[in-house]
Coordinates of C-alpha atoms in Angstrom, one line a residue:
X1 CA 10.1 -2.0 71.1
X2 CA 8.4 -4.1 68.4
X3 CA 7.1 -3.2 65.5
X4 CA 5.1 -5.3 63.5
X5 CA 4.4 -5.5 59.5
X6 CA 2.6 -7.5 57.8
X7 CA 3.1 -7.1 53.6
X8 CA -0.4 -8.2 53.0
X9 CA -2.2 -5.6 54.9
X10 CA -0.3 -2.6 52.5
X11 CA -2.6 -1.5 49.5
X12 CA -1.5 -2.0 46.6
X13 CA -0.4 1.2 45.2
X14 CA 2.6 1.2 47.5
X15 CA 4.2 -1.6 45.1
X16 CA 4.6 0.8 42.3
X17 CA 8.2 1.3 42.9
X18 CA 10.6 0.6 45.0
X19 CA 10.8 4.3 46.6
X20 CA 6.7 4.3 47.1
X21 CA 7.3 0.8 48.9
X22 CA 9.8 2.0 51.7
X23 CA 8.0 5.5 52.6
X24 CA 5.4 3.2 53.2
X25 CA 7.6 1.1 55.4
X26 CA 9.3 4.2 57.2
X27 CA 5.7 5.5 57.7
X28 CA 4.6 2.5 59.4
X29 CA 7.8 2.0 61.6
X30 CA 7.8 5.8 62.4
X31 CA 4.0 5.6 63.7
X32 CA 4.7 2.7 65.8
X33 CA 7.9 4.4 67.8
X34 CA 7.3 4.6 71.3
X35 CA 7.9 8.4 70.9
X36 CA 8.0 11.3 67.8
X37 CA 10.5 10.5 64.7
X38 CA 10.5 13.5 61.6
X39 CA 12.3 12.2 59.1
X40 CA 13.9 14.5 56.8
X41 CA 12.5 14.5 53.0
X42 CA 14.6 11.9 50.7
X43 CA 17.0 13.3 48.8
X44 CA 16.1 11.5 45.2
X45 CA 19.3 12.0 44.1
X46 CA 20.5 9.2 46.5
X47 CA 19.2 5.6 46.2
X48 CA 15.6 4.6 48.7
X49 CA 17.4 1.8 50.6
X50 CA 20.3 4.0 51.2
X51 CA 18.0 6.8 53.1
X52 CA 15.8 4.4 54.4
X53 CA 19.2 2.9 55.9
X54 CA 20.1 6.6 56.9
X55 CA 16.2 7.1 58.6
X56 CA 16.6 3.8 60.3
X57 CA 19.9 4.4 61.9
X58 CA 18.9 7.8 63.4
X59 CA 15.5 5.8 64.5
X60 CA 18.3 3.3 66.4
X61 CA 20.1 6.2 68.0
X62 CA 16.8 7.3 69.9
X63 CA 15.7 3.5 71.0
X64 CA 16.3 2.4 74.5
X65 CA 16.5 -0.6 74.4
X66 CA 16.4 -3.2 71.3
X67 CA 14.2 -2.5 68.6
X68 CA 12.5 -5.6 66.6
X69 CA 11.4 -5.1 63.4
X70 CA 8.8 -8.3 62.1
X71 CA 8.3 -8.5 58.5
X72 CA 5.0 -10.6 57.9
X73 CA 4.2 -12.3 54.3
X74 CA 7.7 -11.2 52.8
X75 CA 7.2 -13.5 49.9
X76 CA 4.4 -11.4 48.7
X77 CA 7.3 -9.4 47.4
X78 CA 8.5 -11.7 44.8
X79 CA 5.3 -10.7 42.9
X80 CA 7.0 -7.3 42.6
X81 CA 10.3 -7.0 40.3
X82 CA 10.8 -3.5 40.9
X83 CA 10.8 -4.0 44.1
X84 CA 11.8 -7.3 45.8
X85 CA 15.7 -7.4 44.8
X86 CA 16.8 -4.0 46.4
X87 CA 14.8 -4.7 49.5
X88 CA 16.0 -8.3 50.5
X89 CA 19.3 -6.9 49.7
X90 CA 18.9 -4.0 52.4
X91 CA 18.2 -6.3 55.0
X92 CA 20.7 -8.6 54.8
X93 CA 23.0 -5.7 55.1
X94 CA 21.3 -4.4 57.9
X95 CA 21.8 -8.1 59.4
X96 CA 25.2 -7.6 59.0
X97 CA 25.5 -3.9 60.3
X98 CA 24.2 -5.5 63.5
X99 CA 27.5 -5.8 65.0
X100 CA 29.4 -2.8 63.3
X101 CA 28.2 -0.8 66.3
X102 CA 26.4 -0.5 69.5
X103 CA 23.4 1.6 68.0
X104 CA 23.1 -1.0 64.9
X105 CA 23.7 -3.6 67.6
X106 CA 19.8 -2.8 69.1
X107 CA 18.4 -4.3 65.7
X108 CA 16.7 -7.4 65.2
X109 CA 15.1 -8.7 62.4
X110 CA 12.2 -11.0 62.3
X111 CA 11.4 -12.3 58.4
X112 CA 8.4 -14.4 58.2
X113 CA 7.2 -16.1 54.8
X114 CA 5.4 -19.1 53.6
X115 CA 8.9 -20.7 51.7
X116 CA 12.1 -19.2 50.7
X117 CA 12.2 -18.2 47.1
X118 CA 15.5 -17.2 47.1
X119 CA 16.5 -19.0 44.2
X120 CA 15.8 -15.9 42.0
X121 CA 18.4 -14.0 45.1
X122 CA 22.7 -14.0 45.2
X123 CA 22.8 -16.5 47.9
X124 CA 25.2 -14.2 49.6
X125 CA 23.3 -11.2 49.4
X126 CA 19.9 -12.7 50.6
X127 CA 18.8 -12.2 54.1
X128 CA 17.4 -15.4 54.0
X129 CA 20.2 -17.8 54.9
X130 CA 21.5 -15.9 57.7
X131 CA 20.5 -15.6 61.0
X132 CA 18.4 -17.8 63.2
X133 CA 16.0 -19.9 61.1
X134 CA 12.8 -21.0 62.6
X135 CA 10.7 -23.2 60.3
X136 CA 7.6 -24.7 60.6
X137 CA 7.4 -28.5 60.5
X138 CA 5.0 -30.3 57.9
X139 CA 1.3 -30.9 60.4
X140 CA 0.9 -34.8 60.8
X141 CA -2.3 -36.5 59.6
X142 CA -3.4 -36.0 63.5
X143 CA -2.1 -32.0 63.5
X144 CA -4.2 -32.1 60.4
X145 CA -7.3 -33.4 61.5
X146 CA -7.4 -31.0 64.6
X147 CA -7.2 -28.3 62.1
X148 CA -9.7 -29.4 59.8
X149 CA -11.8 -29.9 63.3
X150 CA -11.7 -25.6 63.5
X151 CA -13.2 -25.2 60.1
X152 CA -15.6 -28.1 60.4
X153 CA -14.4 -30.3 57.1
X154 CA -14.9 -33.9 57.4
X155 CA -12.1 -36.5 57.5
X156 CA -12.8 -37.5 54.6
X157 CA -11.4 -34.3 53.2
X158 CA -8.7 -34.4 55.3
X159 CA -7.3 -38.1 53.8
X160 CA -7.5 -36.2 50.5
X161 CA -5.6 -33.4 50.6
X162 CA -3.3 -35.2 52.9
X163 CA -2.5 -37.2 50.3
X164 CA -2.4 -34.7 47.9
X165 CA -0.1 -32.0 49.8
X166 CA 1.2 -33.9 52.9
X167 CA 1.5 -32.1 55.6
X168 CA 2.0 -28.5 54.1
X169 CA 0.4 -26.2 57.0
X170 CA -0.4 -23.5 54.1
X171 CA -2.1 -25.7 51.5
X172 CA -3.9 -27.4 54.2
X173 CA -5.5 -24.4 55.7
X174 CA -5.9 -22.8 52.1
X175 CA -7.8 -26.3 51.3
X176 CA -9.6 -26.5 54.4
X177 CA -10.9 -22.7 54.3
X178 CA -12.2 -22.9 51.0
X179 CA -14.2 -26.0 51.6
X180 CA -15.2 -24.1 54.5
X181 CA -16.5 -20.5 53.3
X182 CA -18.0 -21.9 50.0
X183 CA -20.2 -24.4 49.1
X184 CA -17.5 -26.4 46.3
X185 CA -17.0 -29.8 47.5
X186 CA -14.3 -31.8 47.8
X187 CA -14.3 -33.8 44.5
X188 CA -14.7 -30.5 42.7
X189 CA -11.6 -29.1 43.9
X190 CA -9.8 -31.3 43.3
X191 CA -10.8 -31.5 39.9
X192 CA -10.1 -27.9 39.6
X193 CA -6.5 -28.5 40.8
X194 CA -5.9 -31.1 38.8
X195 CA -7.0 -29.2 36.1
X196 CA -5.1 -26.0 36.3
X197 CA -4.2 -26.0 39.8
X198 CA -7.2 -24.8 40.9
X199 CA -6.9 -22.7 44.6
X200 CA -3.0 -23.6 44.2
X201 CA -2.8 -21.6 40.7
X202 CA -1.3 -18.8 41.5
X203 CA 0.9 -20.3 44.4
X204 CA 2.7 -23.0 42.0
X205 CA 2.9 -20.3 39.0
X206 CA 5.4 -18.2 41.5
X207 CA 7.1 -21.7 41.7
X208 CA 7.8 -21.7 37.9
X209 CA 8.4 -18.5 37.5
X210 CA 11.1 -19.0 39.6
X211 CA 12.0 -22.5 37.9
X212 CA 11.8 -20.7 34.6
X213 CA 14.1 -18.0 35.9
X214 CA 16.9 -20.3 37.0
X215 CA 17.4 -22.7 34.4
X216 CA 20.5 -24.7 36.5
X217 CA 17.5 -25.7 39.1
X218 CA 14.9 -26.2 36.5
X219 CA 17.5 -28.5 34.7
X220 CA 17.7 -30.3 38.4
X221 CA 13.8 -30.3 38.9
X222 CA 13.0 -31.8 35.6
X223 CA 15.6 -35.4 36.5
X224 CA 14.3 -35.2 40.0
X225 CA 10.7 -35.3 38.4
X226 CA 11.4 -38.5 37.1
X227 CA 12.4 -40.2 39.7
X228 CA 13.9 -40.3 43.4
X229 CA 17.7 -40.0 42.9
X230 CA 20.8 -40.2 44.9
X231 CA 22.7 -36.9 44.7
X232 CA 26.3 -36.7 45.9
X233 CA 26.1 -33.3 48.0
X234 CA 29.6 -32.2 47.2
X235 CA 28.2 -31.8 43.3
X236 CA 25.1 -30.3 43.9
X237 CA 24.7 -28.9 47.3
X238 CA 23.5 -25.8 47.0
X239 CA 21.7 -26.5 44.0
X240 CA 19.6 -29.3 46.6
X241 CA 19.4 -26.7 49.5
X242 CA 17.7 -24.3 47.3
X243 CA 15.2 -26.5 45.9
X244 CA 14.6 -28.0 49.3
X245 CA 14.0 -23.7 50.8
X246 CA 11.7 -23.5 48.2
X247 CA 9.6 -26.3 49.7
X248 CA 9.7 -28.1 46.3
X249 CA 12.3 -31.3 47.8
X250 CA 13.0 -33.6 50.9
X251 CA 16.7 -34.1 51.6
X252 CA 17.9 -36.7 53.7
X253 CA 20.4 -39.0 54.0
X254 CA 21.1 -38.8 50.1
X255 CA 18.3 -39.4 48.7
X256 CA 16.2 -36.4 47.2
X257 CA 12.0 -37.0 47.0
X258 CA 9.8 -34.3 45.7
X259 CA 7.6 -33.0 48.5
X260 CA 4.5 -33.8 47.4
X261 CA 2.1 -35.2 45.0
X262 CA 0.7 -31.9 43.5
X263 CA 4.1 -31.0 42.8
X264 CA 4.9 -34.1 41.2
X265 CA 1.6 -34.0 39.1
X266 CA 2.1 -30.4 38.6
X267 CA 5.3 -29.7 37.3
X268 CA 5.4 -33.3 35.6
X269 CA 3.1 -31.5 33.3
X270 CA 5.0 -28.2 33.1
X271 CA 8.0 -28.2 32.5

């Protein structure tokens, strides 16, 4: 059985509170069982991930078969303070109640976002950095032309915000829609990036926050701003593989480059 969630699709009062948020998921998984599941009423002197826990283990015992649960747009989360701690925490311990029994052992988790922003998350209670992890590879210039094909943007588009984002697949296609379903052109936003980030705005502002919030990477950041530098990864390992799951860095072989030119122009500014 799969059952399949995307965040973005969820209106908005849902995000009010954490106990709003996972009716809303238990609703969802509940209607999407290949037979009837009643939940009993929550309890509200006991904690929402604990009886969604309770709800879902019940839900396992009835499942032939495995049950796959896919998360869509998780990242949309982070928006949501109340929220987004509790519920990454859950599933990483569902994760690990995977093999704590056969009934738990018919879960599997599918987590889907644009980059890990686990940086504001206990590295070893984040369900991000378990598992199997599947990531999508930067488009080449080619990969980006055929997209830019589907919307009908020229190359000459293309060449610039290849330059500008590299191969990001989500800034590309953000880029390439715009320029496809209005009538800015491609001069004017890029001005409007360079001027406040433009279409990007609210994408890099989550980036800060996040900077802002964890002043040992922002401390990183800010040297790696100024130029590429040799890191040794014994000294700052995970400080590196966090930056580099937030999309913000390339690591390789030593040597630490920031990912791409808006985030160099960007943050250069910022912090």
């Amino acid at each position: 059985t799969i059952i399949y969630l995307n965040l973005e699709v969820i209106e908005e009062e849902k995000f009010v509170n954490i106990r709003q948020f996972l009716l809303s998921v238990l609703g969802h998984i509940s209607d999407n069982l290949p037979h009837d599941y009643q939940s009993v009423p929550w309890d509200d002197r006991k904690s929402s991930t604990l009886s969604l826990t309770e709800d879902l283990r019940k839900i396992l015992v009835t499942v032939n078969g495995n049950l796959i649960l896919v998360f869509d747009a998780v990242d949309k989360l982070f928006n949501y303070s109340a929220i987004y701690t509790d519920f990454f925490y859950m599933l990483r311990h569902w994760f690990q109640q995977v093999n704590e029994s056969e009934n738990w052992g018919k879960l599997r988790l599918v987590i889907a976002y644009n980059t890990d922003d686990y940086g504001r998350l206990d590295l070893h209670r984040s369900p991000f950095n378990v598992g199997t992890i599947v990531e999508l590879q930067e488009f080449t210039i080619a990969q980006a032309q055929t997209l830019a094909s589907r919307y009908g943007v020229k190359r000459e588009a293309v060449d610039s915000f290849y330059s500008l984002v590299g191969g990001h697949p989500y800034l590309l296609q953000m880029a390439f829609y715009h320029l496809a379903t209005t009538d800015t052109t491609t001069d004017q936003l890029l001005q409007q990036i360079d001027f406040n980030g433009g279409i990007y705005e609210d994408f890099l502002l989550d980036l800060l926050e996040t900077l802002n919030t964890r002043t040992e990477l922002k401390d990183l950041f800010q040297l790696l701003l100024q130029e590429p530098t040799v890191i040794a990864p014994k000294k700052q390992f995970i400080k590196i593989n966090q930056l580099q799951a937030m999309g913000l860095i390339e690591y390789e072989n030593n040597t630490v480059n920031i990912t791409c030119q808006l985030y160099q122009d960007y943050f250069s500014d910022r912090l």
